[in-house]
Short mmCIF file of C-alpha atoms and ligand atoms in Angstrom, two decimals:
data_model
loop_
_atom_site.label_atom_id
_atom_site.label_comp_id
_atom_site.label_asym_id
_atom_site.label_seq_id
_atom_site.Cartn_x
_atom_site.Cartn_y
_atom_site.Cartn_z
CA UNK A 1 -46.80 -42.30 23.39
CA UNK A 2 -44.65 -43.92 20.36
CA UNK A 3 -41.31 -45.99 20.86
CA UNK A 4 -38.22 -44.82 18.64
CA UNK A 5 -36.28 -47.95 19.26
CA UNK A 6 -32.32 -46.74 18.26
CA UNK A 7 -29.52 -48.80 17.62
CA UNK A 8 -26.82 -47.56 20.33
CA UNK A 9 -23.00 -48.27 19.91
CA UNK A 10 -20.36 -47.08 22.13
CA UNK A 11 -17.11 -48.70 21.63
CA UNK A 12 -15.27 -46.99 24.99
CA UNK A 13 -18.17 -48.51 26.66
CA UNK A 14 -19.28 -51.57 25.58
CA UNK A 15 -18.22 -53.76 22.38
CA UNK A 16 -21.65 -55.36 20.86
CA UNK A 17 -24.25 -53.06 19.97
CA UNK A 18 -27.94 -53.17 21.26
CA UNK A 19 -31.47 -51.44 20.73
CA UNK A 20 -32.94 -48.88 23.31
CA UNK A 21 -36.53 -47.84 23.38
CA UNK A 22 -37.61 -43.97 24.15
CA UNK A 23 -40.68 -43.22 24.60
CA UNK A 24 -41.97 -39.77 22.40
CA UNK A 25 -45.23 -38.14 22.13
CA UNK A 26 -45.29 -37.55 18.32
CA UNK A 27 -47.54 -34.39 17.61
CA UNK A 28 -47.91 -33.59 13.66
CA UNK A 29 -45.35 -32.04 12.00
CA UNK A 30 -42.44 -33.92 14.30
CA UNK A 31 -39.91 -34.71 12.05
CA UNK A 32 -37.51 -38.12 12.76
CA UNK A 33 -34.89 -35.62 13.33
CA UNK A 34 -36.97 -33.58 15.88
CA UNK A 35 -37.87 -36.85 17.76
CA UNK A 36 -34.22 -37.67 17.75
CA UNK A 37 -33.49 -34.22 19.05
CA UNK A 38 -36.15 -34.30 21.74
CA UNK A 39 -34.62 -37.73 22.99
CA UNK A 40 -31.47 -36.36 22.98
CA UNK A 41 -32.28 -33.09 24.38
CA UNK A 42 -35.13 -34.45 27.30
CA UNK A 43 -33.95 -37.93 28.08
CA UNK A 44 -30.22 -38.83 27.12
CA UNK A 45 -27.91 -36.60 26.14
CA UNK A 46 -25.27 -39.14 25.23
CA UNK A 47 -27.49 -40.11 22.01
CA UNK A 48 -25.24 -39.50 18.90
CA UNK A 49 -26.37 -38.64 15.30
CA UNK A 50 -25.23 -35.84 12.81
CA UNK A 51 -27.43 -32.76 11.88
CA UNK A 52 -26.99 -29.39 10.40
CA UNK A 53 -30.05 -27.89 8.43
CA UNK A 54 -33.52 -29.45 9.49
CA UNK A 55 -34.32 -28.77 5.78
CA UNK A 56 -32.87 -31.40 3.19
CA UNK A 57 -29.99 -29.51 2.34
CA UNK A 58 -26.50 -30.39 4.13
CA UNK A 59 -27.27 -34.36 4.17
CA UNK A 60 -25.66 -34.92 7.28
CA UNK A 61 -29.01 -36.78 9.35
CA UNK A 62 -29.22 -39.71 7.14
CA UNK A 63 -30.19 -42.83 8.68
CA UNK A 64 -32.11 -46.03 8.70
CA UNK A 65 -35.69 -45.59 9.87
CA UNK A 66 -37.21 -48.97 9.72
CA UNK A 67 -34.21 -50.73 7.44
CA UNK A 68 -34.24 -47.88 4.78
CA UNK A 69 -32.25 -45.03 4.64
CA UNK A 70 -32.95 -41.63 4.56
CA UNK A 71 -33.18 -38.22 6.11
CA UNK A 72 -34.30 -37.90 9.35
CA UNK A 73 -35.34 -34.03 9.18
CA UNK A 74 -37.12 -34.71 5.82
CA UNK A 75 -39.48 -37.70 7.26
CA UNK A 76 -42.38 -37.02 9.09
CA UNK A 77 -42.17 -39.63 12.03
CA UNK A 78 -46.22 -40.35 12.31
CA UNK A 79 -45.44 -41.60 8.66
CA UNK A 80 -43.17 -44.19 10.03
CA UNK A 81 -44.81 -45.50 12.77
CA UNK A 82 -45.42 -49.57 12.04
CA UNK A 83 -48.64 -51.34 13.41
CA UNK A 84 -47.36 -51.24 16.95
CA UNK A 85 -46.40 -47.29 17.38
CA UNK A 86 -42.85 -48.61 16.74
CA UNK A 87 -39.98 -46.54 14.68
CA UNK A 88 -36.72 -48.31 14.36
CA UNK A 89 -33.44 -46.45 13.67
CA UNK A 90 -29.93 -47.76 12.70
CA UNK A 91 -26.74 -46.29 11.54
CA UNK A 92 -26.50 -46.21 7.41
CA UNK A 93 -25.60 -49.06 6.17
CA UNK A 94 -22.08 -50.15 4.11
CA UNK A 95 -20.25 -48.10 6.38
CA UNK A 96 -18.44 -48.65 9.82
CA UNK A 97 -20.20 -47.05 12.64
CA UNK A 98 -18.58 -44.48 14.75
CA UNK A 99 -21.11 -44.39 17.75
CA UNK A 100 -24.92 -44.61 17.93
CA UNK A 101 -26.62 -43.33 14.55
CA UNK A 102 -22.50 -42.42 13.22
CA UNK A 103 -21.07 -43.82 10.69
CA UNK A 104 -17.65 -43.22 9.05
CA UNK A 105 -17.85 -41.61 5.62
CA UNK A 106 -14.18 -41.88 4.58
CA UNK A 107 -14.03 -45.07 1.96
CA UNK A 108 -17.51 -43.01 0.41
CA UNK A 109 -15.24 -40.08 0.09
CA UNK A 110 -12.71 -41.84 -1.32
CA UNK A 111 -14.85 -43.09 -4.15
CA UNK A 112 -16.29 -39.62 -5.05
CA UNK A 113 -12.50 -38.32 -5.50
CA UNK A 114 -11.90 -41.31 -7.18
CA UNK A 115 -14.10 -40.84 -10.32
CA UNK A 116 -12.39 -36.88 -10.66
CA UNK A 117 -15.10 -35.08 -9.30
CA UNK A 118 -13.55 -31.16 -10.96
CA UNK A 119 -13.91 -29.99 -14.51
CA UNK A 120 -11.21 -30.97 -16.42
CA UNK A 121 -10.49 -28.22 -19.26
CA UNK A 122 -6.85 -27.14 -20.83
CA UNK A 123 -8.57 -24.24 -22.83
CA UNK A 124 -6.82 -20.82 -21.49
CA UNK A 125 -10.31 -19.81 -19.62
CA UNK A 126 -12.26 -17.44 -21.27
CA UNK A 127 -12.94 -13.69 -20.24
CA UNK A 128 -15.93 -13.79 -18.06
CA UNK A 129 -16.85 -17.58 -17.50
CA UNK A 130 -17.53 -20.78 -19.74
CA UNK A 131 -20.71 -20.91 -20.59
CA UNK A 132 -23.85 -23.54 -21.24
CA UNK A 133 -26.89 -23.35 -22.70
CA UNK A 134 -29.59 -24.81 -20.73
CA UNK A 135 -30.11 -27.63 -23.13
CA UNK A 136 -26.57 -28.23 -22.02
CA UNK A 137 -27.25 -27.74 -18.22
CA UNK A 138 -30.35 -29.48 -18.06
CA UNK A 139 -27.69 -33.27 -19.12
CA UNK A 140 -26.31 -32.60 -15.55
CA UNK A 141 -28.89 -30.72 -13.90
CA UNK A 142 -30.17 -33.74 -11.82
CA UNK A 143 -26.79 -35.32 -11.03
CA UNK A 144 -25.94 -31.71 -9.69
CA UNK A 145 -28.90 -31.96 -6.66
CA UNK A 146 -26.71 -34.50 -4.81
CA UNK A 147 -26.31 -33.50 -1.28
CA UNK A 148 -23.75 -36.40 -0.31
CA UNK A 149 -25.91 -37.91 2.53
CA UNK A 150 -24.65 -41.33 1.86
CA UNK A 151 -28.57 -42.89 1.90
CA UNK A 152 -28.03 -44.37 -1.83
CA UNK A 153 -24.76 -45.54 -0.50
CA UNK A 154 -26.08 -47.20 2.45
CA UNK A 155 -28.53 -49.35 0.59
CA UNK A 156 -27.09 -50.44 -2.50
CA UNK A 157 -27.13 -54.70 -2.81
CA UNK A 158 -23.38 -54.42 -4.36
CA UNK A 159 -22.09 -52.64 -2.01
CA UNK A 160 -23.01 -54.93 0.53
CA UNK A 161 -21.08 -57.99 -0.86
CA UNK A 162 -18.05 -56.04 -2.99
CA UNK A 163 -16.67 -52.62 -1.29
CA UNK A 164 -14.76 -52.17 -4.49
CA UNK A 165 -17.69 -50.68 -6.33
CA UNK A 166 -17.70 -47.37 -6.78
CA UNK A 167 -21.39 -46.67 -5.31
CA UNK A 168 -24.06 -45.08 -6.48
CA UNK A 169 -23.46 -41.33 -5.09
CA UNK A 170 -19.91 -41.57 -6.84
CA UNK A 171 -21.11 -42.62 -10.14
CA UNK A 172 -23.92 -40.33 -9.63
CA UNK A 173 -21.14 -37.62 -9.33
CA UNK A 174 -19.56 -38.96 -12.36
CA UNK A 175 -22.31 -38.36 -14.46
CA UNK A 176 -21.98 -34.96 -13.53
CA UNK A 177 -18.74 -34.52 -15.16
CA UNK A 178 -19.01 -36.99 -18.06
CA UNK A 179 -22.21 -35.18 -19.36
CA UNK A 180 -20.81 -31.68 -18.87
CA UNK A 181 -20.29 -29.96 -22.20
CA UNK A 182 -17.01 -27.72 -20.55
CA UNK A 183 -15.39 -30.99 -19.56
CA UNK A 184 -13.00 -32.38 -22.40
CA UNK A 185 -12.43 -35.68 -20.78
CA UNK A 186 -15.30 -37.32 -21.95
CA UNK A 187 -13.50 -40.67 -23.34
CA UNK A 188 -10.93 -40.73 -20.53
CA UNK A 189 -13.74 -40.44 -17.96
CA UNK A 190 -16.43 -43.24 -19.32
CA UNK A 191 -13.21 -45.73 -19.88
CA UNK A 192 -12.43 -45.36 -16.34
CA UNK A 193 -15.96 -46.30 -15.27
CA UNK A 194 -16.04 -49.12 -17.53
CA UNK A 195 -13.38 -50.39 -15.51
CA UNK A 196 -14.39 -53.66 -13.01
CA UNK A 197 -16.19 -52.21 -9.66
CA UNK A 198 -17.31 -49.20 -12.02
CA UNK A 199 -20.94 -48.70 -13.81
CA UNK A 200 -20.80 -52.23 -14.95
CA UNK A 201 -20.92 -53.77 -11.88
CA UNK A 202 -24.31 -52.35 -11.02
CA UNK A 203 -27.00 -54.58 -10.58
CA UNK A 204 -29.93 -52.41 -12.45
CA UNK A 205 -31.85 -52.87 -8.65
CA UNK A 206 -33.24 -49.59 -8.45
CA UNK A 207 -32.86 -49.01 -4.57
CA UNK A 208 -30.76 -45.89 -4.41
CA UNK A 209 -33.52 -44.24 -6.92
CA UNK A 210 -35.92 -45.31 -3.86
CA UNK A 211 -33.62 -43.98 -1.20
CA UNK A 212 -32.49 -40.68 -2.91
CA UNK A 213 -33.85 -37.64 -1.37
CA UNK A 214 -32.93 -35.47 -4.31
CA UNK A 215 -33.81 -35.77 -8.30
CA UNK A 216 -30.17 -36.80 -8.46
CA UNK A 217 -31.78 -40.48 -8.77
CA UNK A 218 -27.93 -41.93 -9.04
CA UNK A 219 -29.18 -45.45 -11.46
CA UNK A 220 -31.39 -43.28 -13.65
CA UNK A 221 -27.48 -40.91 -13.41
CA UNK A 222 -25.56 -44.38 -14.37
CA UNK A 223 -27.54 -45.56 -17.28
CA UNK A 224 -26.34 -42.49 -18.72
CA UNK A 225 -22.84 -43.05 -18.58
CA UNK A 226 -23.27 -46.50 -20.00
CA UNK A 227 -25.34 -44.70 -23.09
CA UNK A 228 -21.98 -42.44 -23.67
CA UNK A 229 -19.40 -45.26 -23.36
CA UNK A 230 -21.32 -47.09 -25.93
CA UNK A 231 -21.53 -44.31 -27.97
CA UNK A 232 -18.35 -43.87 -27.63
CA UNK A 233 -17.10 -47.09 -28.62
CA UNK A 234 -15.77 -48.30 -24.95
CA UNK A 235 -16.72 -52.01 -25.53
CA UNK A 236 -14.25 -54.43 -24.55
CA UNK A 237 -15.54 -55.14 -21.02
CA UNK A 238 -17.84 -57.47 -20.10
CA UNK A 239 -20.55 -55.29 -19.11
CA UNK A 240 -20.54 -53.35 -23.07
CA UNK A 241 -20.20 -56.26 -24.51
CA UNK A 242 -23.15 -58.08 -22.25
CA UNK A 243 -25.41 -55.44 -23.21
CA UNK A 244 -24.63 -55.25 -26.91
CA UNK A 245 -25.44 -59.03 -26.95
CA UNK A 246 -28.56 -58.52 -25.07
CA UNK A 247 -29.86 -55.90 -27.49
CA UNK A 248 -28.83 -57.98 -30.64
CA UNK A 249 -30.69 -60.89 -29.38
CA UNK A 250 -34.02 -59.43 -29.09
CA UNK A 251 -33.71 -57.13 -31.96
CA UNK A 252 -32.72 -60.17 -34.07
CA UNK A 253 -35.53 -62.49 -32.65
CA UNK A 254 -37.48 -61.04 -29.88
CA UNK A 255 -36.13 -63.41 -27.05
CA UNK A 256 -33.33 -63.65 -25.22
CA UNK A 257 -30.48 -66.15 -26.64
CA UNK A 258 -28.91 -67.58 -23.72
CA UNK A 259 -26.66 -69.78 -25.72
CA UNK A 260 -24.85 -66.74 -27.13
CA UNK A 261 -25.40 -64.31 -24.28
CA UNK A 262 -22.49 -66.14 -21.73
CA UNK A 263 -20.08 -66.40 -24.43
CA UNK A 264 -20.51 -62.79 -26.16
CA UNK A 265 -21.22 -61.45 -22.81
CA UNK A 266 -17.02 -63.00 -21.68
CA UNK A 267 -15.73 -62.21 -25.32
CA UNK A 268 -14.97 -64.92 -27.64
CA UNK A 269 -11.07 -63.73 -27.37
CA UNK A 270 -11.30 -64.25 -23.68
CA UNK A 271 -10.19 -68.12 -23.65
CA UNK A 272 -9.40 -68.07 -19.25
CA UNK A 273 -13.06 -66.36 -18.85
CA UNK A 274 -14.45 -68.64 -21.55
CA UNK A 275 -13.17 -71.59 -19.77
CA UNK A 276 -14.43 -70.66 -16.35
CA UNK A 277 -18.15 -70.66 -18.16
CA UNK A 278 -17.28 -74.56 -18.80
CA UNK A 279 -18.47 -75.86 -15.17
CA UNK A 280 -21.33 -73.74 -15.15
CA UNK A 281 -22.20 -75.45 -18.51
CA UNK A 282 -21.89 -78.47 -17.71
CA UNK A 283 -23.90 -78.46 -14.31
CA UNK A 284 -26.78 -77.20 -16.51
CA UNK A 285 -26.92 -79.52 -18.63
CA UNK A 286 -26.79 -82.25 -16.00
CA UNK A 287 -29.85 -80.23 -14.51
CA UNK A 288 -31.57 -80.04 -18.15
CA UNK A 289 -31.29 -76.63 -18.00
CA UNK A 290 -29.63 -76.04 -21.17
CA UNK A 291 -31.50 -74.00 -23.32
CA UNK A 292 -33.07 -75.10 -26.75
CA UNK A 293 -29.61 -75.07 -29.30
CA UNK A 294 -31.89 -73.53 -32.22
CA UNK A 295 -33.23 -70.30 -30.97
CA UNK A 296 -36.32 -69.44 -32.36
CA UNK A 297 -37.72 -65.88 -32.85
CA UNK A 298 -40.78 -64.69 -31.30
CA UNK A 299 -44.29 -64.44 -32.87
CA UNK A 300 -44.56 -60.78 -32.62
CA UNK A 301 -40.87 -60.00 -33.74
CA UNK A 302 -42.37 -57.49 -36.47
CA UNK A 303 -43.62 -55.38 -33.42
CA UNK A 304 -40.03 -55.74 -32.08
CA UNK A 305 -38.64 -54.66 -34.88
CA UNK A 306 -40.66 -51.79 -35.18
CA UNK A 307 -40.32 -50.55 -31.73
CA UNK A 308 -36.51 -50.88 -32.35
CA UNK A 309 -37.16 -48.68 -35.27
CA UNK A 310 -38.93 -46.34 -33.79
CA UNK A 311 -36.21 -46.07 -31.17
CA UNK A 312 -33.35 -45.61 -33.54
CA UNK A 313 -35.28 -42.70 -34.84
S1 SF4 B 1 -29.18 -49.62 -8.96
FE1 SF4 B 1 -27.00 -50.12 -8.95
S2 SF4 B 1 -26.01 -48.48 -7.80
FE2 SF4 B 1 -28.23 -48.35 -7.39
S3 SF4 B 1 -28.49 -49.50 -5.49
FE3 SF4 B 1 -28.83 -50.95 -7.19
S4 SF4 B 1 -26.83 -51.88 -7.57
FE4 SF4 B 1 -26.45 -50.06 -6.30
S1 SF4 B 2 -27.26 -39.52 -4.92
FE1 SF4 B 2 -29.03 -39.04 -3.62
S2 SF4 B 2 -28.95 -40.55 -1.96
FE2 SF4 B 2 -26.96 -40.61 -2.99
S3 SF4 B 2 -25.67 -39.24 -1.78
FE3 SF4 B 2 -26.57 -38.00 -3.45
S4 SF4 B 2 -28.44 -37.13 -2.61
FE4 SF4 B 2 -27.82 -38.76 -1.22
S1 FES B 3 -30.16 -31.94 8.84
FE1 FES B 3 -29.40 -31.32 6.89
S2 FES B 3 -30.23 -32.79 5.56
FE2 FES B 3 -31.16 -33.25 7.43
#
């Protein structure tokens, strides 16, 4: 016998929430979501969790099996088992729970409708239908596999500390509309996720690639926005501007300037941000952690250059 040890919440009954251990003979092929079923079905039929399709498609079981999200009918639950026969499972994360494994989607809702998830096209629409080649389809292909299950949501470090950020899923969606050739909103679009708490403010950690089920991989989805706003010009924020310095510094010399970086990074019109970089400053330099004034390139900065070259090309 394994223990699936669940995270139970019922506010009509009690206020604090607390783990309860099931015992489940796991044969191969049980899915988390069939364990979940057969504790709910054979042993307590108050358990609460959401499920619709067994197969990876609605996105309704997500949740955390051993601290990570993800879908309970698409995990085999052998494969989860830690050294002591154990499987953990908590509500997604960066969400308020409902009761036992539900949490409240609204505020990830909000943020999906928030970034204009429709085509937005004044053309009068053609005869049949508008059409894309699949060179075209294939820039929102991926972005178009989300299923909505919140798992990317649940896990992302930003979230965690600033609920103004957008979230992954909701950028992910973005991308799905900024790189559609019918849209005609292109500009308006990539401004509005230049915005603060919009593509900028992600921290490049990678965990919602880890946690996606789907190729619609929402990081991989949001360094492709930040490609078109910078082609398109949408610099004066701190996050353009931050990594336009970035890539002039190691073009230039093959190391990062960290003198320059702050300042460029803020804007050198800025004056209130520049002054708030002031304290920071100074406590470096009474660490010695001020960086060497001259910046010196790199030995190898003809290899940089060339692989610069080659990706300009
Ligand atoms: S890569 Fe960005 S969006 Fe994805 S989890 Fe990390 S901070 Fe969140
Ligand atoms: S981007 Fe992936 S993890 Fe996030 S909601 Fe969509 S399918 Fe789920
Ligand atoms: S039940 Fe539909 S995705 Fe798992």
């Amino acid at each position: 016998m394994s223990v699936i040890k669940i995270k139970r919440f019922n506010p009509e009954k009690r206020k604090d929430s607390y783990f309860q251990e099931f015992n489940v003979d796991l044969k191969p092929g049980t899915t988390l979501l069939d364990a979940l079923n057969e504790i709910k079905w054979e042993q307590d039929g108050s358990l609460t969790y959401r499920m619709s399709c067994r197969s990876a498609i609605c996105g309704s079981c997500g949740v955390k099996a051993n601290g990570h999200a993800t879908l309970a009918c698409q995990k085999q639950a052998e494969n989860l088992l830690d050294k002591n026969d154990v499987i953990t499972v908590e509500p997604l994360g960066n969400m308020p729970v409902i009761k036992d494994l539900v949490t409240d989607f609204k505020q990830f809702w909000e943020k999906v409708d928030q970034v204009k998830p429709f085509l937005k096209n004044e053309q009068a629409p053609p005869e049949k239908e508008r059409n894309q080649s699949p060179e075209q389809f294939k820039l929102i292909d991926d972005s178009s596999t989300c299923i909505m299950c919140g798992a990317c949501y649940s896990d992302c470090n930003v979230l965690e500390v600033d609920d103004k950020f957008l979230g992954p899923a909701a950028l992910a969606k973005a991308q799905r509309f900024v790189g559609d050739s019918r849209d005609e909103d292109t500009l308006e679009r990539v401004k509005e996720l230049s915005e603060p708490g919009g593509i900028w403010d992600c921290t490049h950690c990678g965990e919602c690639v880890e946690r996606c089920p789907k190729p619609a991989q929402p990081f991989y989805r949001i360094k492709e926005i930040m490609t078109v706003a910078l082609e398109k010009g949408v610099h004066n924020n701190n996050g353009a501007r931050h990594a336009l310095s970035f890539t002039k510094s190691i073009k230039n010399s093959g190391l990062l300037n960290e003198n320059t970086l702050p300042v460029e990074s803020m804007g050198f019109t800025n004056i209130k941000g520049l002054l708030e970089l002031v304290p920071v400053g100074l406590r470096m330099l009474l660490k010695g952690k001020v960086p060497p004034i001259i910046h010196k390139p790199c030995d190898e900065l003809n290899d940089v250059k060339r692989i610069f070259k080659e990706l300009d090309q």
